[in-house]
């Protein structure tokens, strides 16, 4: 008998349909992956099982858990089930824990809520649970607060709370999305081990096919509130599933790049921040976010820069763009320094532009798209006016696949993918030589991401653009760059042709990164 | 719910500003003429809100008093916004610098002084009157707006569109004016409404203790002070000016809350 | 924790120093010579000079500032120019009214606001919530001195439950003293309670929307358990801030209410002292109040650290 059986589940929130006719099941000891792009309803399906839906939600159908229909249970009985029969882990380790309580107390709470035990015993069992998620109290004391832990450790605490009572079903909603790739690999391994040890069923929700493919026995593909298809990874045949699969590992068509003269030269750059205050006047040693970095970007090249969060790659990008002063070293574009004496060299700056990660934060919501796109024209000594300016905006918008009329609209009228195109149009308008793509496709759904990568490749060939492609996502970097730099703790630890670095990494850190990166099995 | 509040608030606000404007050209009775024969009349056909101890028409006095209240509060908000917002923007643009430090410490200092007491001191020392009341109330609006503008500006400064503007070569002051200020507008409108209502309350309090606008200019606070000793004989004298203050402040607050919900897209999405 | 406290204490001292300078030199530029006020318009020039010398007004301002500060540190606030009595005694006498009144009002405000705010947040959108929000909207808008007058009309003049004004004094017994402070305290507390209720409600609603509340619910906590166990303490930071502000406001801001009820409090003392240009009294009372505000802010900062472990480690 299935542990969890969802039958024809429908969900509407304030009359707005979110889920329709969703059916799936999870057996004991089985990992079921639920895959979908944003808005597919995968998280709402999970919350329906927990009955932790937002206000105004109405469910229909059946959700059978441990022989009872969850949808017909009263709140009292549901509280008895949650944490006891079914545990859940959420995406954001930073905000999922109460900042004011010790981790021991938070794990013990699961036990205290469901069983009549004393505080002391609950704490002992909390320690056991933490031990099982590989956070032994000798290393991380129960009396620690969440802010003293790393993201991966917090996610383990969240997991410990969920499994403290050994529930038969665990729901993990994007449990590793906010984590670095090496931490992700560890947490996934841990999840797998727990499932094997306890014979627990796991419903693993993710947007990342690579993560799920390596874990799940069965995969459920969702789209727009419905189940498209479910089955073993190799058997997926629905056109949407195939398209999703293709997009996840998309390689844009791009001619191989021949080495040429360097466009940007970074030599021995150091960017340090003052250390944390300690004691009355003292400060800890300065933190070197970028520590003696040197490299070249050649004309027309797509150079990848990969590394985990906090490695200094964004700081480096900002230094290149002249947004942050550097303590030491030189950054030169075509032989001209980015910083000249007191300020930023405008002549250099107008040859570089940037596209940021967040499609929502990158635009002033009160400006029209035309005004937004035209903003870099400010860098020109004699910016085009009126008709010329209008023509420039129209050309930029057209080149990214938008219409000139879109210039009159405002940013909130556009989707995330369209916004990244607008950001690209803004970068293109002053015809730069170098565009820094700072995680520019990381926030996009895979199918949109694939389109954006195609567009970037096309523009690079057509306009002879040079890209510095910064990303934490190794699989994307592998598919779109000529050369790659691997950064760790402010230093470049490995540099080489992309294919070469990925096939035969030399530095141990690169090897670790590549091994941790989830990959789609080739058999699909 | 918030929509009804917004409409109710707007209607009340319009009612009192309308009365204030109307009083410039017409009032039912001359408020400087004393008719002792008609003194302390309860509300009736001739005087809808009754008369005071000098026989003056209370409705007319409330209309003219609205003018005083609104003018004092409005200018005080103007002072607070006009000085506070640029200071806050400047502090945010130079976050962590000495200018930021000075501006924020100055703010804290003003906050440390008991506002009502200082207002009393200013008006008492430099003479009671509408202008000094405006200054006294206005000073305490400056840190409110400075703090609000700085806080909101700081969070805007971390947004990528500011970074994009810097990539486009724009300086801090230009970014403050082009990108930060327009995005603060909603917040400032809402806070402005709230400070406006607080200003009306403060003006009423000051003129109640005799430090606001001086006779013969009528003000709601002094009307209440005058009524105090006669409250058991003529309660209507205390009732109507108080209601006028209450309804004006209520209207402004409802409008402020309503505007906040209406202008804030985040809240609007939640409400749906 | 110690370091955090020490840092706060340092900034407290600096604030006090700056505030004292501001107060002293602001009053220096105030027009009006206290000696001239005391003697009237027809005073002889040499009598005036003699009085000025007696009051120490002929000495240089920085010296007088140092005297003032040095004296205050030893509890000597100087001698009132008009009453010729030690300012410290006058203040102490008035504090016997102002301090209990402020505490009384703050107590009422907190006692009303906590349950009302929690209740409204728990039943967001219900009739209860709408009712609470409506009442607080009125409470914020009502001028407190007008509300006080209406209460006098109803409870003192018509029902005769309370006296219309004046202070019975603590000598008459604690009950009598509290009774004469009840109407003023209620008048002061009404707007404060309304504000605090609204802050409590919105802070709670905000924390109830946090991820960790969802986590707690996923552990099997009921809505109420999650609110009491997790949301309430997280919502305390804004609430503590407001309570701190209110205490400072109540201590000094009762001036108008003191006028309504003819209470011999600090506010009225300042009011009278200003009219008589008794600057030493004004200076001392304002300094004392600023001191209270700064100390209360310090206490609130320490309370933050007690609530929030994240603050203990840093700054």
Short mmCIF file of C-alpha atoms in Angstrom, two decimals, chain A residues 255-494:
data_model
loop_
_atom_site.label_atom_id
_atom_site.label_comp_id
_atom_site.label_asym_id
_atom_site.label_seq_id
_atom_site.Cartn_x
_atom_site.Cartn_y
_atom_site.Cartn_z
CA UNK A 255 31.45 28.91 -33.51
CA UNK A 256 34.62 28.01 -31.66
CA UNK A 257 36.62 31.04 -30.70
CA UNK A 258 40.17 31.56 -31.90
CA UNK A 259 42.61 33.19 -29.51
CA UNK A 260 43.28 36.86 -30.20
CA UNK A 261 44.69 39.93 -28.54
CA UNK A 262 43.58 40.49 -24.93
CA UNK A 263 40.72 42.96 -24.46
CA UNK A 264 40.69 43.14 -20.68
CA UNK A 265 43.76 42.60 -18.59
CA UNK A 266 43.45 42.06 -14.83
CA UNK A 267 46.75 41.95 -12.99
CA UNK A 268 47.40 41.25 -9.33
CA UNK A 269 44.13 42.80 -8.20
CA UNK A 270 43.43 42.93 -4.46
CA UNK A 271 40.16 44.03 -2.89
CA UNK A 272 40.08 43.89 0.90
CA UNK A 273 37.42 44.85 3.40
CA UNK A 274 38.14 45.98 6.94
CA UNK A 275 37.86 43.08 9.37
CA UNK A 276 35.12 42.69 11.95
CA UNK A 277 35.36 44.83 15.01
CA UNK A 278 36.63 43.03 18.04
CA UNK A 279 37.15 44.38 21.50
CA UNK A 280 37.14 48.10 22.14
CA UNK A 281 39.12 49.48 19.26
CA UNK A 282 40.65 46.48 17.62
CA UNK A 283 39.67 44.94 14.33
CA UNK A 284 40.28 41.50 12.96
CA UNK A 285 42.63 41.26 9.99
CA UNK A 286 41.13 42.62 6.75
CA UNK A 287 39.18 40.15 4.67
CA UNK A 288 40.68 39.80 1.23
CA UNK A 289 37.65 39.22 -0.97
CA UNK A 290 39.83 39.30 -4.09
CA UNK A 291 43.39 38.29 -3.41
CA UNK A 292 45.95 38.86 -6.13
CA UNK A 293 43.91 37.87 -9.16
CA UNK A 294 45.35 38.06 -12.67
CA UNK A 295 43.85 37.00 -15.99
CA UNK A 296 43.10 38.19 -19.53
CA UNK A 297 39.93 38.18 -21.55
CA UNK A 298 40.56 37.96 -25.24
CA UNK A 299 38.67 39.87 -27.87
CA UNK A 300 35.44 38.04 -28.78
CA UNK A 301 35.92 35.38 -26.17
CA UNK A 302 33.36 33.95 -23.73
CA UNK A 303 35.18 33.56 -20.49
CA UNK A 304 33.56 31.70 -17.60
CA UNK A 305 34.20 32.54 -13.95
CA UNK A 306 32.89 29.90 -11.54
CA UNK A 307 32.98 29.55 -7.80
CA UNK A 308 30.75 29.08 -4.78
CA UNK A 309 29.08 31.88 -2.88
CA UNK A 310 31.51 34.13 -1.06
CA UNK A 311 34.46 33.20 -3.27
CA UNK A 312 34.81 36.81 -4.45
CA UNK A 313 33.54 36.46 -8.00
CA UNK A 314 30.94 39.22 -7.67
CA UNK A 315 33.41 41.56 -5.99
CA UNK A 316 35.80 40.93 -8.83
CA UNK A 317 33.07 41.73 -11.35
CA UNK A 318 32.30 44.98 -9.59
CA UNK A 319 35.95 45.93 -9.49
CA UNK A 320 36.23 45.30 -13.23
CA UNK A 321 33.22 47.53 -13.82
CA UNK A 322 34.82 50.25 -11.74
CA UNK A 323 32.14 50.05 -9.05
CA UNK A 324 34.57 49.21 -6.29
CA UNK A 325 38.01 50.60 -5.70
CA UNK A 326 40.87 48.11 -5.59
CA UNK A 327 43.63 48.21 -3.05
CA UNK A 328 46.28 46.90 -5.36
CA UNK A 329 46.84 45.79 -8.94
CA UNK A 330 45.62 47.07 -12.29
CA UNK A 331 42.59 46.53 -14.46
CA UNK A 332 42.99 47.67 -18.05
CA UNK A 333 40.73 47.60 -21.04
CA UNK A 334 42.66 47.76 -24.28
CA UNK A 335 45.61 49.18 -22.39
CA UNK A 336 43.60 51.93 -20.69
CA UNK A 337 43.15 51.73 -16.91
CA UNK A 338 39.62 51.46 -15.47
CA UNK A 339 40.59 53.78 -12.65
CA UNK A 340 42.53 56.86 -13.63
CA UNK A 341 43.88 58.75 -10.68
CA UNK A 342 40.83 59.93 -8.74
CA UNK A 343 37.88 58.29 -10.42
CA UNK A 344 36.54 55.94 -12.96
CA UNK A 345 37.71 56.42 -16.50
CA UNK A 346 34.61 57.25 -18.52
CA UNK A 347 36.27 56.39 -21.79
CA UNK A 348 36.80 52.85 -20.53
CA UNK A 349 33.52 52.55 -18.79
CA UNK A 350 31.46 53.19 -21.88
CA UNK A 351 33.01 50.09 -23.44
CA UNK A 352 31.78 47.79 -20.63
CA UNK A 353 28.26 46.92 -19.54
CA UNK A 354 26.65 44.42 -17.22
CA UNK A 355 23.58 42.21 -16.81
CA UNK A 356 22.68 41.30 -13.23
CA UNK A 357 21.01 38.23 -11.82
CA UNK A 358 17.75 39.53 -10.41
CA UNK A 359 15.23 40.29 -13.13
CA UNK A 360 13.06 42.05 -10.53
CA UNK A 361 15.57 44.32 -8.81
CA UNK A 362 17.47 45.46 -11.87
CA UNK A 363 15.03 48.11 -13.00
CA UNK A 364 13.66 51.27 -11.50
CA UNK A 365 9.93 50.45 -11.45
CA UNK A 366 8.98 54.08 -12.05
CA UNK A 367 10.78 54.47 -15.37
CA UNK A 368 9.51 53.47 -18.78
CA UNK A 369 11.43 50.73 -20.54
CA UNK A 370 12.71 53.21 -23.12
CA UNK A 371 14.17 55.42 -20.42
CA UNK A 372 15.67 52.41 -18.65
CA UNK A 373 17.27 51.09 -21.79
CA UNK A 374 18.65 54.51 -22.71
CA UNK A 375 20.28 55.10 -19.33
CA UNK A 376 23.86 54.11 -20.31
CA UNK A 377 23.80 56.73 -23.07
CA UNK A 378 24.66 59.09 -20.22
CA UNK A 379 28.20 57.79 -20.58
CA UNK A 380 28.57 59.36 -24.01
CA UNK A 381 29.99 62.85 -24.23
CA UNK A 382 27.36 63.79 -26.76
CA UNK A 383 24.34 61.54 -26.12
CA UNK A 384 21.82 61.23 -28.96
CA UNK A 385 18.65 63.27 -28.53
CA UNK A 386 15.01 62.83 -29.53
CA UNK A 387 14.72 60.85 -32.76
CA UNK A 388 18.26 59.48 -32.66
CA UNK A 389 17.77 58.37 -29.09
CA UNK A 390 14.47 56.77 -29.96
CA UNK A 391 16.07 54.93 -32.84
CA UNK A 392 18.87 53.67 -30.61
CA UNK A 393 16.36 52.34 -28.06
CA UNK A 394 14.32 50.70 -30.82
CA UNK A 395 17.40 49.05 -32.24
CA UNK A 396 18.51 47.74 -28.87
CA UNK A 397 15.05 46.34 -28.11
CA UNK A 398 14.80 44.73 -31.53
CA UNK A 399 18.18 43.11 -31.22
CA UNK A 400 17.05 41.23 -28.09
CA UNK A 401 13.81 40.08 -29.70
CA UNK A 402 11.48 42.72 -28.27
CA UNK A 403 9.40 45.27 -30.14
CA UNK A 404 10.23 49.00 -30.29
CA UNK A 405 6.72 49.70 -28.92
CA UNK A 406 7.70 47.91 -25.71
CA UNK A 407 9.70 50.99 -24.83
CA UNK A 408 6.56 52.81 -23.78
CA UNK A 409 5.62 50.14 -21.24
CA UNK A 410 6.74 49.73 -17.66
CA UNK A 411 8.85 46.96 -16.25
CA UNK A 412 6.14 45.27 -14.18
CA UNK A 413 4.35 44.35 -17.41
CA UNK A 414 7.16 41.96 -18.36
CA UNK A 415 8.03 38.42 -17.31
CA UNK A 416 11.35 37.44 -15.77
CA UNK A 417 12.78 36.23 -19.09
CA UNK A 418 11.67 39.38 -20.91
CA UNK A 419 13.22 41.50 -18.19
CA UNK A 420 16.59 39.86 -18.66
CA UNK A 421 16.27 40.67 -22.36
CA UNK A 422 15.59 44.29 -21.48
CA UNK A 423 18.66 44.26 -19.25
CA UNK A 424 20.63 42.99 -22.20
CA UNK A 425 19.18 45.71 -24.42
CA UNK A 426 20.28 48.27 -21.83
CA UNK A 427 23.77 46.82 -21.98
CA UNK A 428 23.86 46.80 -25.79
CA UNK A 429 22.69 50.36 -26.37
CA UNK A 430 26.12 51.96 -26.12
CA UNK A 431 27.67 49.18 -28.19
CA UNK A 432 30.13 47.94 -25.57
CA UNK A 433 32.99 45.57 -26.26
CA UNK A 434 32.67 43.66 -23.01
CA UNK A 435 29.53 42.55 -21.22
CA UNK A 436 29.76 41.13 -17.71
CA UNK A 437 27.00 38.58 -17.20
CA UNK A 438 26.78 38.30 -13.41
CA UNK A 439 24.63 35.18 -12.85
CA UNK A 440 22.50 36.63 -15.64
CA UNK A 441 20.57 33.42 -16.32
CA UNK A 442 20.59 31.91 -12.84
CA UNK A 443 17.14 33.09 -11.79
CA UNK A 444 15.42 31.90 -14.96
CA UNK A 445 13.45 28.73 -15.54
CA UNK A 446 15.32 26.22 -17.69
CA UNK A 447 13.32 26.72 -20.87
CA UNK A 448 13.62 30.51 -20.67
CA UNK A 449 17.28 30.11 -19.77
CA UNK A 450 17.91 28.09 -22.91
CA UNK A 451 16.36 30.82 -25.07
CA UNK A 452 18.44 33.48 -23.35
CA UNK A 453 21.64 31.47 -23.89
CA UNK A 454 20.81 31.16 -27.58
CA UNK A 455 20.25 34.90 -27.79
CA UNK A 456 23.55 35.62 -26.05
CA UNK A 457 25.44 33.28 -28.37
CA UNK A 458 23.81 34.84 -31.40
CA UNK A 459 24.63 38.40 -30.31
CA UNK A 460 28.18 37.50 -29.46
CA UNK A 461 28.77 36.11 -32.95
CA UNK A 462 26.91 38.89 -34.74
CA UNK A 463 28.33 41.85 -32.83
CA UNK A 464 31.68 40.39 -31.90
CA UNK A 465 30.91 40.81 -28.19
CA UNK A 466 33.15 39.58 -25.42
CA UNK A 467 31.49 38.06 -22.36
CA UNK A 468 32.64 37.52 -18.84
CA UNK A 469 30.17 34.85 -17.81
CA UNK A 470 29.99 34.61 -14.01
CA UNK A 471 28.03 31.74 -12.55
CA UNK A 472 27.82 29.24 -9.74
CA UNK A 473 26.24 26.78 -12.15
CA UNK A 474 28.99 24.67 -13.67
CA UNK A 475 26.81 22.87 -16.16
CA UNK A 476 25.77 26.14 -17.81
CA UNK A 477 29.31 27.47 -17.87
CA UNK A 478 30.47 24.26 -19.46
CA UNK A 479 28.01 24.68 -22.33
CA UNK A 480 28.57 28.33 -23.18
CA UNK A 481 32.18 29.35 -22.54
CA UNK A 482 35.50 29.01 -24.35
CA UNK A 483 37.72 29.28 -21.34
CA UNK A 484 37.00 29.06 -17.65
CA UNK A 485 38.46 30.40 -14.40
CA UNK A 486 37.77 28.63 -11.11
CA UNK A 487 37.78 30.87 -8.07
CA UNK A 488 38.09 29.91 -4.42
CA UNK A 489 38.58 32.19 -1.41
CA UNK A 490 39.48 35.18 -3.54
CA UNK A 491 42.03 33.41 -5.70
CA UNK A 492 41.92 31.84 -9.12
CA UNK A 493 42.85 28.21 -8.51
CA UNK A 494 42.52 26.90 -12.03
#
